[in-house]
C-alpha cells in the first residue's frame, strides 16, 4: 500500500513504511572488516536506484541497500567525485554499485527525462534523496518538479516502489497542540503559510508530497481519487523524519 509517515531507517528497504519520529542511521566504516557482513540475498538480486546517492541520507540508503544484496544505481552530479561510495560495497555476499552522472533540472521544463529513464529502467525500487535546502522560491520548483518527474519515469519503466525522503516539516498543521500526536493522514502543514513566513524548504517538502500523491491518483489522506491514474502507478512511500541521527559517510 501507499504510505506516508515518520520512520526508522532500517525499515526503508524492508517495507518502505515508517512508524517513528527519528531516523536512525547505522554506522558504516568503509572497507573495514564488517564490510564482509552482508545480509543473505534471494536467488535474483533486487535492483534499486538512489537519486542523490552522495548526500547524507542518500549515502546511508545506498549502504543499506548494498548490505541487503541489492544491485544499486547511484546518481550524482559528478560520478567521478562520487567514487568514494564504492567503499560501501560489502566485500562478500553484498550487492554491487554503479554510479551515473545526473544533474536534475531547476524547473520542470529542464528536467532530463531521458536521463531519469536510464536511471529507473529495470529497477524494483527508486529512492529520491536529492535535496535543495535553500530558503528561496526556487526550492519549491526543484523539489516538486523533480519528484513528479521521477514518479512519471518510474511509471514508464514499471518500477514497483518509489520512496521520497521528505521531512516532518510537512506535518505541522496550523493550530495543532504540541501535546497532540501527529497523524500523517490528518496533519498537513499549510504551504502558503510556510511560504509567507519565508520557510521555503518546508513548503517545498509539503508541496512535493501533495504533488506526488496526485501523481499516483490519491488525495492528501491517501484515498484513491483517480482510478485510471492510480491503476498503474508505482507504490509511493513518503518518509517524514523530524530528527536524523547518524554519522556522515562522505570522507
XYZ file of N, CA, C and O in Angstrom, residues 2 216-219 221-231:
64
model
N 0.301 2.361 -0.455
C 0.996 3.631 -0.372
C 1.029 4.071 1.082
O 0.140 3.745 1.871
N -0.016 9.765 -8.277
C -0.409 8.351 -8.192
C -1.907 8.210 -7.956
O -2.393 7.162 -7.529
N -2.664 9.293 -8.206
C -4.121 9.215 -8.163
C -4.728 9.247 -6.784
O -5.852 8.754 -6.591
N -4.034 9.860 -5.806
C -4.533 9.871 -4.435
C -4.611 11.291 -3.875
O -3.943 12.191 -4.374
N -5.429 11.453 -2.833
C -5.526 12.756 -2.187
C -4.613 12.793 -0.963
O -3.853 11.848 -0.704
N -5.191 12.398 2.043
C -5.481 11.365 3.048
C -5.252 9.962 2.497
O -5.680 8.976 3.062
N -4.560 9.872 1.353
C -4.179 8.610 0.735
C -5.375 7.842 0.181
O -5.301 6.628 -0.026
N -6.477 8.536 -0.077
C -7.632 7.909 -0.714
C -7.486 8.003 -2.230
O -7.032 9.018 -2.763
N -7.879 6.961 -2.934
C -7.846 6.996 -4.393
C -8.920 7.953 -4.895
O -10.095 7.824 -4.555
N -8.512 8.913 -5.701
C -9.455 9.878 -6.264
C -9.479 9.812 -7.787
O -10.343 10.426 -8.422
N -8.531 9.086 -8.372
C -8.488 8.912 -9.821
C -8.085 7.469 -10.111
O -6.907 7.124 -10.088
N -9.071 6.627 -10.357
C -8.829 5.201 -10.561
C -7.886 4.942 -11.731
O -7.012 4.076 -11.665
N -8.076 5.689 -12.825
C -7.256 5.463 -14.012
C -5.788 5.771 -13.740
O -4.893 5.031 -14.164
N -5.531 6.859 -13.019
C -4.153 7.234 -12.700
C -3.550 6.271 -11.685
O -2.378 5.879 -11.782
N -4.336 5.869 -10.709
C -3.834 5.004 -9.649
C -3.557 3.589 -10.126
O -2.707 2.895 -9.555
N -4.228 3.161 -11.184
C -4.169 1.766 -11.606
C -2.758 1.274 -11.858
O -2.356 0.214 -11.372
